[in-house]
């Protein structure tokens, strides 16, 4: 049930880590199937082949599991967009790289993407604050590239903040609707969304690509 | 907790209808707070000021409530986009009207929007099929306007189906992130999204508006 991209988030090395890893992947799977609120720690422990008591050695609550899943997912998403920003200096190519990788990641890891984006309000206050901070940094990265493109006369965007919100929203929502039965691979979808995003930001015709 | 737009979906007239209406609104509120799976029929009955036995007079299960909520929500969303298509013959203005009203509706009714879009997989098979059919009709309406605009040389869209998916996705995802604390009113957001969508579809510069 867990895609390789999600499984790779928590590499298993060392005994304790391997148990924690199994619990995290079992939690992703259980939350995806039943929703966070209807999942019990017993469900997760059972799916990981452990007793509830063994679960508590690693995580004090299912909220702690959700928090770790959400933090890791958001940290990886932030790394993706920061890597796109660091790739070169041309705002058009940085935005293309960002939209392509952000979209493909949400398609590939759609199960994880749904949990970290739809169960935000279930996070304990402190964890919510940490994740909200990562979300702000993702959107600020998008906004910086838009602002640089507008300053260079490459993007035409009347309201940069709304445009940044739309770019991230398009990518995030992929995890809601994408399934392995979708007709496009994550990479194909990323390429097409990269073009749609550049068009949306008013990039010059000759720079959209085909 | 229930916004006026959602409350207006089920007008209360007649005794039976008034009780059913209270149950539907209580279900929307409960599903939004706890998620569908963690909500019990007792939670809904209590929130509606009824006994569980009184609930069963109107709905055989919480799945039946979710199905009615989801069908009604999708029917109204379809009416919105069909009304936009029927408003005039110019693809640019039809698409602007569609993106504006679809976006504003998902902002105004974000609680309902989240339920009908994030709890799809909890629907019983037959209800899922009925709702999937409404979703296809929404996307086909968007696609017809895109195709008409492309045929008229007004839109430049390499892949019409992906573009239609992106237009609906942008609107739907508004219900995930929009709150009453958002800085834009639903109408302002609709107007800005209308412009972003026209840009994304490659409408002529002079037709975007400001």
Tab-separated table of C-alpha atoms in Angstrom:
chain	number	residue	atom	x	y	z
A	1	UNK	CA	0.000	0.000	0.000
A	2	UNK	CA	2.958	2.321	0.668
A	3	UNK	CA	4.622	3.769	-2.418
A	4	UNK	CA	8.432	3.591	-2.650
A	5	UNK	CA	8.747	7.395	-2.380
A	6	UNK	CA	7.042	7.392	1.010
A	7	UNK	CA	8.901	4.299	2.194
A	8	UNK	CA	12.181	6.035	1.345
A	9	UNK	CA	11.401	8.906	3.739
A	10	UNK	CA	12.380	6.831	6.728
A	11	UNK	CA	15.380	4.676	5.838
A	12	UNK	CA	15.725	1.760	8.245
A	13	UNK	CA	19.123	1.452	9.876
A	14	UNK	CA	19.674	0.180	13.395
A	15	UNK	CA	17.202	-1.822	15.487
A	16	UNK	CA	15.259	1.035	17.073
A	17	UNK	CA	14.982	2.862	13.765
A	18	UNK	CA	13.621	-0.211	12.004
A	19	UNK	CA	10.767	-0.535	14.524
A	20	UNK	CA	10.022	3.187	14.376
A	21	UNK	CA	10.064	2.999	10.602
A	22	UNK	CA	7.554	0.150	10.550
A	23	UNK	CA	5.299	2.138	12.877
A	24	UNK	CA	5.490	5.274	10.714
A	25	UNK	CA	4.641	3.370	7.537
A	26	UNK	CA	1.843	1.488	9.310
A	27	UNK	CA	0.504	4.831	10.550
A	28	UNK	CA	0.585	6.325	7.027
A	29	UNK	CA	-1.315	3.326	5.725
A	30	UNK	CA	-3.874	3.317	8.571
A	31	UNK	CA	-4.498	7.088	8.435
A	32	UNK	CA	-4.955	6.862	4.665
A	33	UNK	CA	-7.470	4.030	4.942
A	34	UNK	CA	-9.605	5.189	7.857
A	35	UNK	CA	-8.684	8.827	8.441
A	36	UNK	CA	-6.674	9.982	11.424
A	37	UNK	CA	-9.496	10.297	13.941
A	38	UNK	CA	-10.893	6.810	13.403
A	39	UNK	CA	-7.468	5.130	13.642
A	40	UNK	CA	-6.417	3.729	17.014
A	41	UNK	CA	-2.882	3.129	18.258
A	42	UNK	CA	-3.886	-0.548	18.357
A	43	UNK	CA	-4.667	-0.438	14.592
A	44	UNK	CA	-1.215	0.974	13.929
A	45	UNK	CA	0.598	-1.435	16.230
A	46	UNK	CA	-1.233	-4.391	14.665
A	47	UNK	CA	-0.426	-3.217	11.136
A	48	UNK	CA	3.235	-2.934	12.169
A	49	UNK	CA	3.158	-6.425	13.692
A	50	UNK	CA	3.673	-5.124	17.238
A	51	UNK	CA	1.794	-4.887	20.488
A	52	UNK	CA	0.363	-1.510	21.553
A	53	UNK	CA	2.862	-1.581	24.433
A	54	UNK	CA	5.729	-1.908	21.943
A	55	UNK	CA	4.365	1.091	20.028
A	56	UNK	CA	4.532	3.263	23.145
A	57	UNK	CA	8.250	2.550	23.487
A	58	UNK	CA	8.724	4.546	20.291
A	59	UNK	CA	5.854	7.030	20.214
A	60	UNK	CA	3.801	8.331	23.145
A	61	UNK	CA	0.590	8.686	21.056
A	62	UNK	CA	-0.858	8.475	17.589
A	63	UNK	CA	-0.609	12.297	17.519
A	64	UNK	CA	3.168	11.944	17.887
A	65	UNK	CA	3.181	9.632	14.863
A	66	UNK	CA	1.102	12.095	12.835
A	67	UNK	CA	3.441	14.906	13.882
A	68	UNK	CA	6.532	12.993	12.769
A	69	UNK	CA	4.876	12.052	9.454
A	70	UNK	CA	3.738	15.607	8.846
A	71	UNK	CA	7.056	17.206	9.777
A	72	UNK	CA	9.049	14.802	7.606
A	73	UNK	CA	6.701	15.245	4.641
A	74	UNK	CA	6.782	19.015	4.864
A	75	UNK	CA	10.553	19.068	5.332
A	76	UNK	CA	11.009	17.044	2.135
A	77	UNK	CA	8.580	19.287	0.241
A	78	UNK	CA	10.495	22.356	1.404
A	79	UNK	CA	13.788	20.772	0.302
A	80	UNK	CA	12.285	20.184	-3.154
A	81	UNK	CA	11.271	23.790	-3.689
A	82	UNK	CA	14.525	25.148	-2.206
A	83	UNK	CA	16.487	22.894	-4.539
A	84	UNK	CA	14.507	24.292	-7.485
A	85	UNK	CA	15.246	27.832	-6.330
A	86	UNK	CA	18.963	27.030	-6.029
A	87	UNK	CA	19.090	25.523	-9.542
A	88	UNK	CA	20.320	28.415	-11.662
A	89	UNK	CA	19.336	32.063	-11.592
A	90	UNK	CA	16.705	32.304	-14.317
A	91	UNK	CA	13.262	32.719	-12.678
A	92	UNK	CA	11.527	30.904	-15.563
A	93	UNK	CA	13.702	27.806	-15.224
A	94	UNK	CA	13.583	27.898	-11.423
A	95	UNK	CA	9.789	28.071	-11.498
A	96	UNK	CA	9.600	25.295	-14.089
A	97	UNK	CA	11.826	23.074	-11.932
A	98	UNK	CA	9.768	23.919	-8.845
A	99	UNK	CA	6.360	23.204	-10.403
A	100	UNK	CA	7.618	20.008	-12.061
A	101	UNK	CA	9.191	18.498	-8.959
A	102	UNK	CA	6.487	19.671	-6.530
A	103	UNK	CA	3.750	18.236	-8.778
A	104	UNK	CA	5.518	14.938	-9.453
A	105	UNK	CA	6.249	14.503	-5.738
A	106	UNK	CA	2.596	14.972	-4.785
A	107	UNK	CA	1.562	12.469	-7.478
A	108	UNK	CA	4.156	9.858	-6.496
A	109	UNK	CA	3.503	10.234	-2.771
A	110	UNK	CA	-0.219	10.965	-2.988
A	111	UNK	CA	-1.050	8.855	0.078
A	112	UNK	CA	1.395	10.775	2.244
A	113	UNK	CA	0.415	14.050	0.573
A	114	UNK	CA	-3.224	13.605	1.528
A	115	UNK	CA	-2.392	12.924	5.165
A	116	UNK	CA	-0.012	15.828	5.647
A	117	UNK	CA	-2.355	18.252	3.877
A	118	UNK	CA	-5.781	17.080	5.039
A	119	UNK	CA	-5.076	16.194	8.683
A	120	UNK	CA	-3.281	19.404	9.640
A	121	UNK	CA	-5.909	20.358	12.204
A	122	UNK	CA	-5.432	17.118	14.099
A	123	UNK	CA	-1.851	18.107	14.990
A	124	UNK	CA	-1.079	19.076	18.604
A	125	UNK	CA	-0.587	22.847	18.865
A	126	UNK	CA	3.208	22.838	19.037
A	127	UNK	CA	3.574	20.456	16.102
A	128	UNK	CA	1.036	22.460	14.122
A	129	UNK	CA	3.166	25.569	14.666
A	130	UNK	CA	6.308	23.764	13.451
A	131	UNK	CA	4.540	22.487	10.330
A	132	UNK	CA	2.881	25.847	9.663
A	133	UNK	CA	6.355	27.392	9.706
A	134	UNK	CA	7.554	24.901	7.058
A	135	UNK	CA	4.447	25.665	4.964
A	136	UNK	CA	5.171	29.389	5.149
A	137	UNK	CA	8.744	28.749	4.017
A	138	UNK	CA	7.474	26.730	1.024
A	139	UNK	CA	5.134	29.505	-0.019
A	140	UNK	CA	7.790	32.198	0.566
A	141	UNK	CA	10.142	30.298	-1.751
A	142	UNK	CA	7.502	30.255	-4.481
A	143	UNK	CA	6.851	33.937	-3.851
A	144	UNK	CA	10.551	34.870	-4.114
A	145	UNK	CA	10.817	33.246	-7.547
A	146	UNK	CA	7.649	35.006	-8.700
A	147	UNK	CA	8.922	38.348	-7.406
A	148	UNK	CA	12.302	37.835	-9.127
A	149	UNK	CA	10.534	36.938	-12.379
A	150	UNK	CA	8.253	39.965	-12.154
A	151	UNK	CA	11.215	42.256	-11.393
A	152	UNK	CA	13.035	40.877	-14.455
A	153	UNK	CA	9.966	41.536	-16.619
A	154	UNK	CA	9.530	37.777	-17.207
A	155	UNK	CA	6.304	37.248	-15.228
A	156	UNK	CA	3.190	39.400	-15.334
A	157	UNK	CA	1.351	38.875	-12.049
A	158	UNK	CA	-1.052	41.467	-10.638
A	159	UNK	CA	-1.144	39.864	-7.191
A	160	UNK	CA	2.006	37.898	-6.352
A	161	UNK	CA	0.745	36.411	-3.099
A	162	UNK	CA	-2.421	34.985	-4.695
A	163	UNK	CA	-0.330	33.638	-7.571
A	164	UNK	CA	2.084	31.928	-5.138
A	165	UNK	CA	-0.888	30.419	-3.322
A	166	UNK	CA	-2.298	29.128	-6.630
A	167	UNK	CA	1.035	27.541	-7.630
A	168	UNK	CA	1.373	25.626	-4.349
A	169	UNK	CA	-2.332	24.757	-4.298
A	170	UNK	CA	-2.176	23.214	-7.783
A	171	UNK	CA	0.692	20.967	-6.701
A	172	UNK	CA	-0.784	20.003	-3.323
A	173	UNK	CA	-4.188	19.127	-4.781
A	174	UNK	CA	-2.549	16.568	-7.061
A	175	UNK	CA	-2.287	14.305	-4.016
A	176	UNK	CA	-6.088	14.443	-3.627
A	177	UNK	CA	-6.966	13.260	-7.132
A	178	UNK	CA	-3.930	11.367	-8.427
A	179	UNK	CA	-3.972	7.577	-8.306
A	180	UNK	CA	-1.820	4.860	-9.844
A	181	UNK	CA	-4.646	4.504	-12.390
A	182	UNK	CA	-4.198	8.088	-13.621
A	183	UNK	CA	-3.317	8.231	-17.301
A	184	UNK	CA	-0.161	10.333	-16.808
A	185	UNK	CA	3.002	9.358	-14.961
A	186	UNK	CA	4.060	11.738	-12.154
A	187	UNK	CA	6.838	13.046	-14.421
A	188	UNK	CA	4.505	13.700	-17.388
A	189	UNK	CA	2.033	15.467	-15.143
A	190	UNK	CA	4.881	17.517	-13.653
A	191	UNK	CA	6.032	18.601	-17.108
A	192	UNK	CA	2.513	19.672	-18.129
A	193	UNK	CA	1.887	21.472	-14.861
A	194	UNK	CA	5.234	23.242	-15.241
A	195	UNK	CA	3.990	24.699	-18.534
A	196	UNK	CA	0.552	25.604	-17.121
A	197	UNK	CA	2.183	27.392	-14.183
A	198	UNK	CA	4.552	29.379	-16.438
A	199	UNK	CA	1.579	30.364	-18.593
A	200	UNK	CA	-0.399	31.355	-15.498
A	201	UNK	CA	2.437	33.633	-14.395
A	202	UNK	CA	2.483	35.289	-17.812
A	203	UNK	CA	5.917	34.013	-18.890
A	204	UNK	CA	6.845	34.915	-22.495
A	205	UNK	CA	5.391	32.584	-25.153
A	206	UNK	CA	8.822	31.511	-26.327
A	207	UNK	CA	9.779	30.335	-22.822
A	208	UNK	CA	6.847	27.999	-22.079
A	209	UNK	CA	8.237	24.971	-23.941
A	210	UNK	CA	6.270	22.247	-25.651
B	1	UNK	CA	-20.407	26.621	12.611
B	2	UNK	CA	-22.380	26.242	9.388
B	3	UNK	CA	-21.963	29.023	6.852
B	4	UNK	CA	-25.123	30.546	5.303
B	5	UNK	CA	-24.291	29.133	1.849
B	6	UNK	CA	-24.321	25.576	3.186
B	7	UNK	CA	-27.392	26.179	5.327
B	8	UNK	CA	-29.234	27.408	2.222
B	9	UNK	CA	-28.669	24.079	0.437
B	10	UNK	CA	-31.469	22.440	2.372
B	11	UNK	CA	-34.290	24.912	2.842
B	12	UNK	CA	-36.572	23.886	5.692
B	13	UNK	CA	-40.225	23.614	4.779
B	14	UNK	CA	-42.634	21.117	6.314
B	15	UNK	CA	-42.074	19.119	9.519
B	16	UNK	CA	-40.206	16.134	8.085
B	17	UNK	CA	-37.988	18.367	5.976
B	18	UNK	CA	-37.058	20.505	8.979
B	19	UNK	CA	-35.864	17.467	10.950
B	20	UNK	CA	-33.949	16.113	7.941
B	21	UNK	CA	-32.417	19.524	7.429
B	22	UNK	CA	-31.225	19.701	11.032
B	23	UNK	CA	-29.670	16.256	10.662
B	24	UNK	CA	-27.890	17.192	7.424
B	25	UNK	CA	-26.421	20.357	8.921
B	26	UNK	CA	-25.457	18.515	12.109
B	27	UNK	CA	-23.761	15.869	9.950
B	28	UNK	CA	-21.822	18.506	7.967
B	29	UNK	CA	-20.653	20.054	11.219
B	30	UNK	CA	-19.723	16.713	12.830
B	31	UNK	CA	-17.919	15.353	9.744
B	32	UNK	CA	-15.974	18.628	9.476
B	33	UNK	CA	-14.895	18.519	13.138
B	34	UNK	CA	-14.005	14.859	13.537
B	35	UNK	CA	-13.831	13.422	10.034
B	36	UNK	CA	-16.434	11.042	8.662
B	37	UNK	CA	-15.034	7.790	10.045
B	38	UNK	CA	-14.765	8.992	13.636
B	39	UNK	CA	-18.297	10.439	13.671
B	40	UNK	CA	-21.093	8.264	15.059
B	41	UNK	CA	-24.793	8.529	14.274
B	42	UNK	CA	-25.191	9.350	17.982
B	43	UNK	CA	-22.869	12.387	17.557
B	44	UNK	CA	-25.037	13.612	14.683
B	45	UNK	CA	-28.340	12.977	16.442
B	46	UNK	CA	-27.089	14.751	19.573
B	47	UNK	CA	-25.866	17.746	17.559
B	48	UNK	CA	-29.292	17.914	15.905
B	49	UNK	CA	-31.031	17.715	19.295
B	50	UNK	CA	-32.558	14.294	18.548
B	51	UNK	CA	-32.296	10.727	19.722
B	52	UNK	CA	-30.444	8.194	17.543
B	53	UNK	CA	-33.829	6.472	17.025
B	54	UNK	CA	-35.277	9.719	15.629
B	55	UNK	CA	-32.309	9.968	13.240
B	56	UNK	CA	-33.083	6.541	11.779
B	57	UNK	CA	-36.598	7.677	10.846
B	58	UNK	CA	-34.973	9.988	8.319
B	59	UNK	CA	-31.698	8.307	7.375
B	60	UNK	CA	-30.817	4.615	7.620
B	61	UNK	CA	-27.131	5.299	8.338
B	62	UNK	CA	-24.454	7.972	8.528
B	63	UNK	CA	-23.399	6.840	5.043
B	64	UNK	CA	-26.861	7.866	3.797
B	65	UNK	CA	-26.312	11.319	5.290
B	66	UNK	CA	-22.875	11.605	3.665
B	67	UNK	CA	-24.384	10.505	0.347
B	68	UNK	CA	-27.128	13.143	0.506
B	69	UNK	CA	-24.613	15.846	1.476
B	70	UNK	CA	-22.230	14.818	-1.281
B	71	UNK	CA	-24.915	14.537	-3.977
B	72	UNK	CA	-26.422	17.917	-3.093
B	73	UNK	CA	-23.026	19.626	-2.972
B	74	UNK	CA	-21.951	18.189	-6.307
B	75	UNK	CA	-25.304	19.001	-7.914
B	76	UNK	CA	-24.982	22.652	-6.877
B	77	UNK	CA	-21.370	22.781	-8.130
B	78	UNK	CA	-22.493	21.342	-11.481
B	79	UNK	CA	-25.294	23.930	-11.710
B	80	UNK	CA	-22.735	26.686	-11.140
B	81	UNK	CA	-20.478	25.607	-13.983
B	82	UNK	CA	-23.409	24.910	-16.328
B	83	UNK	CA	-24.784	28.376	-15.603
B	84	UNK	CA	-21.386	29.859	-16.493
B	85	UNK	CA	-21.355	27.889	-19.741
B	86	UNK	CA	-24.866	29.107	-20.596
B	87	UNK	CA	-23.938	32.754	-19.923
B	88	UNK	CA	-23.110	34.054	-23.383
B	89	UNK	CA	-21.140	32.450	-26.192
B	90	UNK	CA	-17.669	33.925	-25.726
B	91	UNK	CA	-15.348	31.226	-24.320
B	92	UNK	CA	-13.238	33.822	-22.484
B	93	UNK	CA	-16.221	35.261	-20.622
B	94	UNK	CA	-17.730	31.828	-19.988
B	95	UNK	CA	-14.435	30.613	-18.495
B	96	UNK	CA	-14.065	33.774	-16.421
B	97	UNK	CA	-17.596	33.334	-15.040
B	98	UNK	CA	-16.939	29.659	-14.352
B	99	UNK	CA	-13.634	30.168	-12.523
B	100	UNK	CA	-15.018	33.103	-10.534
B	101	UNK	CA	-18.172	31.391	-9.328
B	102	UNK	CA	-16.566	27.967	-8.777
B	103	UNK	CA	-13.755	29.547	-6.708
B	104	UNK	CA	-16.041	31.831	-4.671
B	105	UNK	CA	-18.408	28.927	-3.944
B	106	UNK	CA	-15.586	26.727	-2.621
B	107	UNK	CA	-14.365	29.618	-0.431
B	108	UNK	CA	-17.809	30.471	0.931
B	109	UNK	CA	-18.749	26.840	1.526
B	110	UNK	CA	-15.303	25.559	2.454
B	111	UNK	CA	-16.613	23.286	5.223
B	112	UNK	CA	-18.974	21.523	2.849
B	113	UNK	CA	-16.367	21.592	0.078
B	114	UNK	CA	-13.864	19.709	2.224
B	115	UNK	CA	-16.349	17.000	3.104
B	116	UNK	CA	-17.606	16.378	-0.412
B	117	UNK	CA	-14.076	16.352	-1.849
B	118	UNK	CA	-12.070	14.613	0.867
B	119	UNK	CA	-14.551	11.924	1.992
B	120	UNK	CA	-15.407	10.568	-1.463
B	121	UNK	CA	-14.003	7.139	-0.709
B	122	UNK	CA	-16.287	6.695	2.271
B	123	UNK	CA	-19.365	6.731	0.001
B	124	UNK	CA	-21.244	3.479	-0.551
B	125	UNK	CA	-20.552	2.128	-4.054
B	126	UNK	CA	-23.832	3.227	-5.647
B	127	UNK	CA	-23.636	6.733	-4.220
B	128	UNK	CA	-19.989	6.969	-5.242
B	129	UNK	CA	-21.008	6.160	-8.823
B	130	UNK	CA	-23.716	8.857	-8.801
B	131	UNK	CA	-21.302	11.464	-7.446
B	132	UNK	CA	-18.519	10.389	-9.823
B	133	UNK	CA	-20.960	10.959	-12.689
B	134	UNK	CA	-21.621	14.535	-11.456
B	135	UNK	CA	-17.866	15.111	-11.155
B	136	UNK	CA	-17.334	13.939	-14.729
B	137	UNK	CA	-20.053	16.338	-15.912
B	138	UNK	CA	-18.369	19.235	-14.091
B	139	UNK	CA	-15.040	18.457	-15.723
B	140	UNK	CA	-16.650	17.905	-19.157
B	141	UNK	CA	-18.248	21.365	-18.905
B	142	UNK	CA	-14.862	22.929	-18.196
B	143	UNK	CA	-13.384	20.923	-21.053
B	144	UNK	CA	-16.083	22.052	-23.547
B	145	UNK	CA	-15.345	25.718	-22.827
B	146	UNK	CA	-11.601	25.111	-23.200
B	147	UNK	CA	-12.152	23.269	-26.492
B	148	UNK	CA	-14.418	26.047	-27.804
B	149	UNK	CA	-11.831	28.663	-26.827
B	150	UNK	CA	-9.018	26.709	-28.458
B	151	UNK	CA	-11.086	26.219	-31.633
B	152	UNK	CA	-11.744	29.980	-31.729
B	153	UNK	CA	-8.023	30.692	-31.380
B	154	UNK	CA	-8.611	32.315	-27.979
B	155	UNK	CA	-6.925	29.695	-25.782
B	156	UNK	CA	-3.560	28.042	-26.338
B	157	UNK	CA	-3.597	24.743	-24.514
B	158	UNK	CA	-1.359	21.826	-25.506
B	159	UNK	CA	-3.291	19.285	-23.443
B	160	UNK	CA	-6.935	20.225	-22.913
B	161	UNK	CA	-7.757	17.453	-20.458
B	162	UNK	CA	-4.883	18.311	-18.123
B	163	UNK	CA	-5.839	21.990	-18.346
B	164	UNK	CA	-9.475	21.191	-17.440
B	165	UNK	CA	-8.248	19.122	-14.513
B	166	UNK	CA	-6.057	22.023	-13.346
B	167	UNK	CA	-8.944	24.524	-13.559
B	168	UNK	CA	-11.278	22.378	-11.434
B	169	UNK	CA	-8.461	21.412	-9.053
B	170	UNK	CA	-7.581	25.058	-8.368
B	171	UNK	CA	-11.201	25.785	-7.434
B	172	UNK	CA	-11.725	22.653	-5.353
B	173	UNK	CA	-8.526	23.129	-3.365
B	174	UNK	CA	-9.747	26.538	-2.213
B	175	UNK	CA	-12.025	24.697	0.212
B	176	UNK	CA	-8.957	23.061	1.807
B	177	UNK	CA	-7.076	26.264	2.622
B	178	UNK	CA	-9.684	29.041	2.744
B	179	UNK	CA	-10.946	30.193	6.132
B	180	UNK	CA	-12.976	33.165	7.322
B	181	UNK	CA	-9.628	34.616	8.434
B	182	UNK	CA	-8.301	34.656	4.848
B	183	UNK	CA	-7.391	38.129	3.698
B	184	UNK	CA	-9.566	38.024	0.566
B	185	UNK	CA	-13.354	37.750	0.364
B	186	UNK	CA	-14.665	34.824	-1.695
B	187	UNK	CA	-15.587	37.281	-4.460
B	188	UNK	CA	-12.145	38.929	-4.552
B	189	UNK	CA	-10.464	35.559	-4.639
B	190	UNK	CA	-12.831	34.482	-7.420
B	191	UNK	CA	-11.963	37.542	-9.489
B	192	UNK	CA	-8.210	36.942	-9.092
B	193	UNK	CA	-8.512	33.236	-9.840
B	194	UNK	CA	-10.593	34.080	-12.924
B	195	UNK	CA	-7.639	36.073	-14.257
B	196	UNK	CA	-5.064	33.426	-13.316
B	197	UNK	CA	-7.132	30.752	-15.081
B	198	UNK	CA	-7.497	32.837	-18.261
B	199	UNK	CA	-3.733	33.456	-18.230
B	200	UNK	CA	-3.087	29.744	-17.687
B	201	UNK	CA	-5.211	28.922	-20.743
B	202	UNK	CA	-3.238	31.412	-22.846
B	203	UNK	CA	-6.084	33.899	-23.382
B	204	UNK	CA	-5.009	37.087	-25.224
B	205	UNK	CA	-3.377	39.748	-23.005
B	206	UNK	CA	-6.112	42.266	-23.741
B	207	UNK	CA	-8.802	39.862	-22.499
B	208	UNK	CA	-7.421	39.043	-19.025
B	209	UNK	CA	-8.783	42.160	-17.283
B	210	UNK	CA	-7.253	43.937	-14.317
